[in-house]
PDB file of C-alpha atoms in Angstrom:
ATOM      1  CA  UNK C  20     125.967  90.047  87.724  1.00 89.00           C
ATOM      2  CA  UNK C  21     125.231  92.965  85.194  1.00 93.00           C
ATOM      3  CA  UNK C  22     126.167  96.580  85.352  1.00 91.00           C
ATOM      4  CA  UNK C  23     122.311  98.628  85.700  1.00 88.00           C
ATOM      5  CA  UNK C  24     122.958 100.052  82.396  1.00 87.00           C
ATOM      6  CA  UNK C  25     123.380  96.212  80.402  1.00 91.00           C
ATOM      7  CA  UNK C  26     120.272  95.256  77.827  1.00 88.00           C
ATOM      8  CA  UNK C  27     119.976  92.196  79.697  1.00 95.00           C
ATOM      9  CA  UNK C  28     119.522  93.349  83.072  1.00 94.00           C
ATOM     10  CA  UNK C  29     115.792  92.556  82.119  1.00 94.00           C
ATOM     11  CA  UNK C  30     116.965  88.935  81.725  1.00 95.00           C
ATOM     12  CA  UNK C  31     118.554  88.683  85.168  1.00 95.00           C
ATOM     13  CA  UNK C  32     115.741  90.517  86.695  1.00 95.00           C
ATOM     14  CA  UNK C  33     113.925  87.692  85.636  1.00 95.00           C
ATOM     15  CA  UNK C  34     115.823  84.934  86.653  1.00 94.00           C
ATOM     16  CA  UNK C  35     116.341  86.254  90.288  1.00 94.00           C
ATOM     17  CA  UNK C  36     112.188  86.237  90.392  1.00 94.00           C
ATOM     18  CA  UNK C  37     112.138  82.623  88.672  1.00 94.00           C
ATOM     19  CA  UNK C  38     114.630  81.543  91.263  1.00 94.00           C
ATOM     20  CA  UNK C  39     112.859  83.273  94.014  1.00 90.00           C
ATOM     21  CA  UNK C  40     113.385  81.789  97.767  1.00 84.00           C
ATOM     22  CA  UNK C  41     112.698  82.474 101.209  1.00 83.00           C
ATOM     23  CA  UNK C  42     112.875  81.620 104.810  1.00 79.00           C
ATOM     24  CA  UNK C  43     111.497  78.640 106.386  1.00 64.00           C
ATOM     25  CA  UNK C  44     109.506  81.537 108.271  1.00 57.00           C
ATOM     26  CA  UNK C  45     108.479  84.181 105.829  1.00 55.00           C
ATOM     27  CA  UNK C  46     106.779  87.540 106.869  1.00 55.00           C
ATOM     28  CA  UNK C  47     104.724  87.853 103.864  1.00 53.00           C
ATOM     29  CA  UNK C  48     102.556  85.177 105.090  1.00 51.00           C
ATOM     30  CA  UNK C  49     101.372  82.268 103.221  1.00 48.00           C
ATOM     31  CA  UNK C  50     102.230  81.598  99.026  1.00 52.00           C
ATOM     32  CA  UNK C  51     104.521  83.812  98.890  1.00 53.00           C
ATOM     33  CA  UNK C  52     106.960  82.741  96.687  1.00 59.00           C
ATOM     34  CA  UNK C  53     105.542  79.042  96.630  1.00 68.00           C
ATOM     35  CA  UNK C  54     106.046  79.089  92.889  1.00 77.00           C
ATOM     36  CA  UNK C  55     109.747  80.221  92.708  1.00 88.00           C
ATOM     37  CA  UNK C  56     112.283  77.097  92.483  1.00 92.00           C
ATOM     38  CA  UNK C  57     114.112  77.815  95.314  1.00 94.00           C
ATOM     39  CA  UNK C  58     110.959  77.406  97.335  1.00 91.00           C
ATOM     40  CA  UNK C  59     109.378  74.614  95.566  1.00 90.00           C
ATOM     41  CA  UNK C  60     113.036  72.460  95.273  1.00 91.00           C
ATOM     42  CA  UNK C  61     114.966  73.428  97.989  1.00 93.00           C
ATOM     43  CA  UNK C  62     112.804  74.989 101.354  1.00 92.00           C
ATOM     44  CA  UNK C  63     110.046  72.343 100.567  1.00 91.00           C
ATOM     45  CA  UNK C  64     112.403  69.443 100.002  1.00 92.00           C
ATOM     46  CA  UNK C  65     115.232  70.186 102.634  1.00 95.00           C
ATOM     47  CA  UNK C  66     113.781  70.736 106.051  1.00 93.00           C
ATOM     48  CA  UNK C  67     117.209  71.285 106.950  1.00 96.00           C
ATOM     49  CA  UNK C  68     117.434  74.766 104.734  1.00 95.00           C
ATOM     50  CA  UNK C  69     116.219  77.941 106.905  1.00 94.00           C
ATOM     51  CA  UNK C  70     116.517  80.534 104.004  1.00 93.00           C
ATOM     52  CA  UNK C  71     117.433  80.512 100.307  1.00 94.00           C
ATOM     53  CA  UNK C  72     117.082  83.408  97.924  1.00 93.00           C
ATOM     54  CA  UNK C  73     118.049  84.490  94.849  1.00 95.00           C
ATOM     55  CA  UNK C  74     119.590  88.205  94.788  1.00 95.00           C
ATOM     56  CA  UNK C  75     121.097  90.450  92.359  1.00 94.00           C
ATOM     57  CA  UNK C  76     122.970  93.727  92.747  1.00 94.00           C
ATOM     58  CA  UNK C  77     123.416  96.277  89.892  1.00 91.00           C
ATOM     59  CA  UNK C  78     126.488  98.941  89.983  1.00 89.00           C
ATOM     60  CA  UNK C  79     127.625 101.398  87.603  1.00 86.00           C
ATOM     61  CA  UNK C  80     130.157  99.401  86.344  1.00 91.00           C
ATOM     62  CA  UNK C  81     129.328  95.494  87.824  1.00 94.00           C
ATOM     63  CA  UNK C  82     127.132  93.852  88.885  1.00 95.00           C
ATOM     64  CA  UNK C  83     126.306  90.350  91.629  1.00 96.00           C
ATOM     65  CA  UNK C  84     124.262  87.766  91.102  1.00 95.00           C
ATOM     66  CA  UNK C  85     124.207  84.823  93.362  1.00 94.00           C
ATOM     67  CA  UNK C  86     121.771  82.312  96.087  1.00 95.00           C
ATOM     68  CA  UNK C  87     122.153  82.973  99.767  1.00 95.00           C
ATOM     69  CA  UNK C  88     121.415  80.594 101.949  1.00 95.00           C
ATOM     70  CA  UNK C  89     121.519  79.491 105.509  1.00 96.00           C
ATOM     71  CA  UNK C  90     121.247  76.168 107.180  1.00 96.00           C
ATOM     72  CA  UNK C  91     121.647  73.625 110.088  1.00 96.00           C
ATOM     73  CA  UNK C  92     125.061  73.290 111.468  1.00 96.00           C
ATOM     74  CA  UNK C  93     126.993  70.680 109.549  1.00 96.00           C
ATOM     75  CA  UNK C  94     124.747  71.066 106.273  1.00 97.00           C
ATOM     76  CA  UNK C  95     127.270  73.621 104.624  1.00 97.00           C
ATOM     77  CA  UNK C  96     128.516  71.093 101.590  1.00 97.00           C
ATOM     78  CA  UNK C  97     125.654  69.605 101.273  1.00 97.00           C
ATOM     79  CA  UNK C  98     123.506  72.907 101.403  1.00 97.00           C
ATOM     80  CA  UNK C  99     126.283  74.037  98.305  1.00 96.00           C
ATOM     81  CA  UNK C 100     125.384  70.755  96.955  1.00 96.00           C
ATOM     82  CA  UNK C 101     121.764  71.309  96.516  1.00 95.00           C
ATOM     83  CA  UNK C 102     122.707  75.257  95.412  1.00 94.00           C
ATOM     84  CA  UNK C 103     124.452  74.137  92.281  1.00 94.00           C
ATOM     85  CA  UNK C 104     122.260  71.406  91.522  1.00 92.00           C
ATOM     86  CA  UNK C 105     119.371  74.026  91.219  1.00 91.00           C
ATOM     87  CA  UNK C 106     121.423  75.921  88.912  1.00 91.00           C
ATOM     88  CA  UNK C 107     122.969  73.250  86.524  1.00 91.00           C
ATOM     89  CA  UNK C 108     119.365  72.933  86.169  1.00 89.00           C
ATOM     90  CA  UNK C 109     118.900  76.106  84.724  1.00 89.00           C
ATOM     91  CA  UNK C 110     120.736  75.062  81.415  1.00 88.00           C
ATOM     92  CA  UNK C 111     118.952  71.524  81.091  1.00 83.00           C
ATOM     93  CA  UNK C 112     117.086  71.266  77.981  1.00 77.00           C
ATOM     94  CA  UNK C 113     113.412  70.514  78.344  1.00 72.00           C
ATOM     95  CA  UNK C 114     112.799  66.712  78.123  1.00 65.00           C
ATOM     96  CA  UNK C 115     115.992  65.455  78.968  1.00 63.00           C
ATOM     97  CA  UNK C 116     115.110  65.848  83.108  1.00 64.00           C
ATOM     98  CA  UNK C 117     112.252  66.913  84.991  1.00 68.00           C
ATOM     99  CA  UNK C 118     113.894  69.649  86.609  1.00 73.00           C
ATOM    100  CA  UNK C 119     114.330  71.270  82.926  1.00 75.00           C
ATOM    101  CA  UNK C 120     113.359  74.816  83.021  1.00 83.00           C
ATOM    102  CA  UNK C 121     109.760  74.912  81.557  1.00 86.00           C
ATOM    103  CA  UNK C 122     108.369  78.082  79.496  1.00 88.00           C
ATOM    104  CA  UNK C 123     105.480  77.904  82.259  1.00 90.00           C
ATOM    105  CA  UNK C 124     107.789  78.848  85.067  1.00 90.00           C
ATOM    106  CA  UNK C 125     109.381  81.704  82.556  1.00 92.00           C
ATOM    107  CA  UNK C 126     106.323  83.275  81.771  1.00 95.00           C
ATOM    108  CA  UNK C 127     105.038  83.165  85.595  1.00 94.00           C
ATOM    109  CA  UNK C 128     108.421  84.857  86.486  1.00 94.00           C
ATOM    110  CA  UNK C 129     107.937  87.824  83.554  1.00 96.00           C
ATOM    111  CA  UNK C 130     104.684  88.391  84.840  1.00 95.00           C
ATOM    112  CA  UNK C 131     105.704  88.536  88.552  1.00 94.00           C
ATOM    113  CA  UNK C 132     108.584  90.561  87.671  1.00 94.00           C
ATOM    114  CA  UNK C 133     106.154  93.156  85.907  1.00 95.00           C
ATOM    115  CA  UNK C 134     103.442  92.810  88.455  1.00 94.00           C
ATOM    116  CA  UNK C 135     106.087  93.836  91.329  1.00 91.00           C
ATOM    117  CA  UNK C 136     107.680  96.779  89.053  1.00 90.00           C
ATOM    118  CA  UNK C 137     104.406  98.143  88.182  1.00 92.00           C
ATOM    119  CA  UNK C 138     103.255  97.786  92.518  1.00 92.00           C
ATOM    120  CA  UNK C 139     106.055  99.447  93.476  1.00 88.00           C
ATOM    121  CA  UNK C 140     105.989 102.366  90.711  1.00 86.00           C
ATOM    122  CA  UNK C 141     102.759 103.066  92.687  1.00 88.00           C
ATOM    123  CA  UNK C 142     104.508 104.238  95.232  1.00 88.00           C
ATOM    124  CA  UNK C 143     105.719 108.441  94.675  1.00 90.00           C
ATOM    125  CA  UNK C 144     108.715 107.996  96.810  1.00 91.00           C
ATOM    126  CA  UNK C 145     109.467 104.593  94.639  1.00 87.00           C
ATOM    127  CA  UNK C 146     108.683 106.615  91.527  1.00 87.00           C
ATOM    128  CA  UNK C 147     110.974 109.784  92.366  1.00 90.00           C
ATOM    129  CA  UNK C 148     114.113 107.417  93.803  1.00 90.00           C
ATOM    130  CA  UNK C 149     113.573 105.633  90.258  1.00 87.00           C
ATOM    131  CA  UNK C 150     113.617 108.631  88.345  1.00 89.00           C
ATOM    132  CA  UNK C 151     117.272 109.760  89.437  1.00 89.00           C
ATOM    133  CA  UNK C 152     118.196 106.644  89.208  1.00 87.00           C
ATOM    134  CA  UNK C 153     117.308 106.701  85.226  1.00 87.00           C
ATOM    135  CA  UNK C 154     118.705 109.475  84.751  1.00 90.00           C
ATOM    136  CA  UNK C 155     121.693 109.284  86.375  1.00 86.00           C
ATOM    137  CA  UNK C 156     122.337 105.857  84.633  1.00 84.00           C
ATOM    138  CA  UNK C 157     120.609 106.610  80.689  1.00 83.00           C
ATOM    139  CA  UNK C 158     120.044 110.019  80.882  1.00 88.00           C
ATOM    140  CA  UNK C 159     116.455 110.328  80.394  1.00 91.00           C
ATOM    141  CA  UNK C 160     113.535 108.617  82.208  1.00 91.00           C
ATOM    142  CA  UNK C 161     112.762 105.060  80.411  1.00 88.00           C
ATOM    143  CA  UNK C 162     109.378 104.704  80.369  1.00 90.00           C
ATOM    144  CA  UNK C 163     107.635 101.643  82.420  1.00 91.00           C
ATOM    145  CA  UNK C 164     106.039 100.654  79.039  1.00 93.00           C
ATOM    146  CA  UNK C 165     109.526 100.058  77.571  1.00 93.00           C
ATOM    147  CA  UNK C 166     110.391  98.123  80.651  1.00 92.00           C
ATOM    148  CA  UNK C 167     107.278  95.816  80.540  1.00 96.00           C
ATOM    149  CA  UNK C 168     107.816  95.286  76.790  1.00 96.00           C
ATOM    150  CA  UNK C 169     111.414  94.355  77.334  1.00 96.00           C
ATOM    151  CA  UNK C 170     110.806  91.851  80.099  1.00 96.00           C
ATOM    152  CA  UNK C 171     107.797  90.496  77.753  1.00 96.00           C
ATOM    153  CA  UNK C 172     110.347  90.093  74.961  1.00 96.00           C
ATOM    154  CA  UNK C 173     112.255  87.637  77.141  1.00 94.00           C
ATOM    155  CA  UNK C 174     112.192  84.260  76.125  1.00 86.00           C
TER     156      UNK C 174
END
């Protein structure tokens, strides 16, 4: 993971939304997430997986990144099996396998990520809890055009 203040916490933001997951249940009703690769590779492929998500913490001074996942009893190694496959996947170059990450799947994930910061910005509790947050960690307030343009830059 990335401390909150790193330039590429846009970058990890982005590849905790590409990764994406979910329940074999999930409470936000149909689609949601169908895209993400941890849905699409692992929940739709494994009907032995009951959840896997990406997630990502930010400190001061650290950060976590990492896939949490839960499973049928005696699926554990295989369940960390199918985990690292999906992320040795991550650094295959296009071409050489069909799980290659695709600039399709980057793009959708940049504009989920600013679709979901922009939603929740919406929101004046959201924007307020954001605000000290900025300011605690920069100093000023970045502006939400900054952050879109940054995750935009991604590539």
């Amino acid at each position: 993971g990335l401390p909150i203040s790193s330039d590429d916490i846009y970058a990890l933001a982005t590849l905790q939304t590409l990764l994406g997951g979910g329940g074999s249940f999930s409470a936000g009703g149909p689609g949601k997430g169908m895209y993400s690769r941890l849905y699409t590779n692992v929940l739709n492929q494994h009907g032995w997986v009951e959840s896997c998500v990406a997630f990502n913490h930010s400190y001061t001074d650290s950060g976590l990144f990492g896939i949490s996942a839960a499973c049928l009893p005696g699926r554990a190694g295989a369940m960390l099996d199918v985990m690292c496959r999906e992320l040795r996947a991550l650094t295959l170059e296009p071409g050489h396998a069909s799980s290659a990450l695709r600039s399709v799947e980057v793009q959708r994930a940049k504009n989920q990520l600013r679709s979901s910061l922009l939603m929740n910005l919406e929101s004046r509790m959201v924007e307020l809890e954001d605000l000290g947050r900025q300011v605690q960690v920069h100093g000023r307030k970045v502006p939400v055009g900054d952050m879109c343009r940054k995750i935009e830059a991604l590539t």
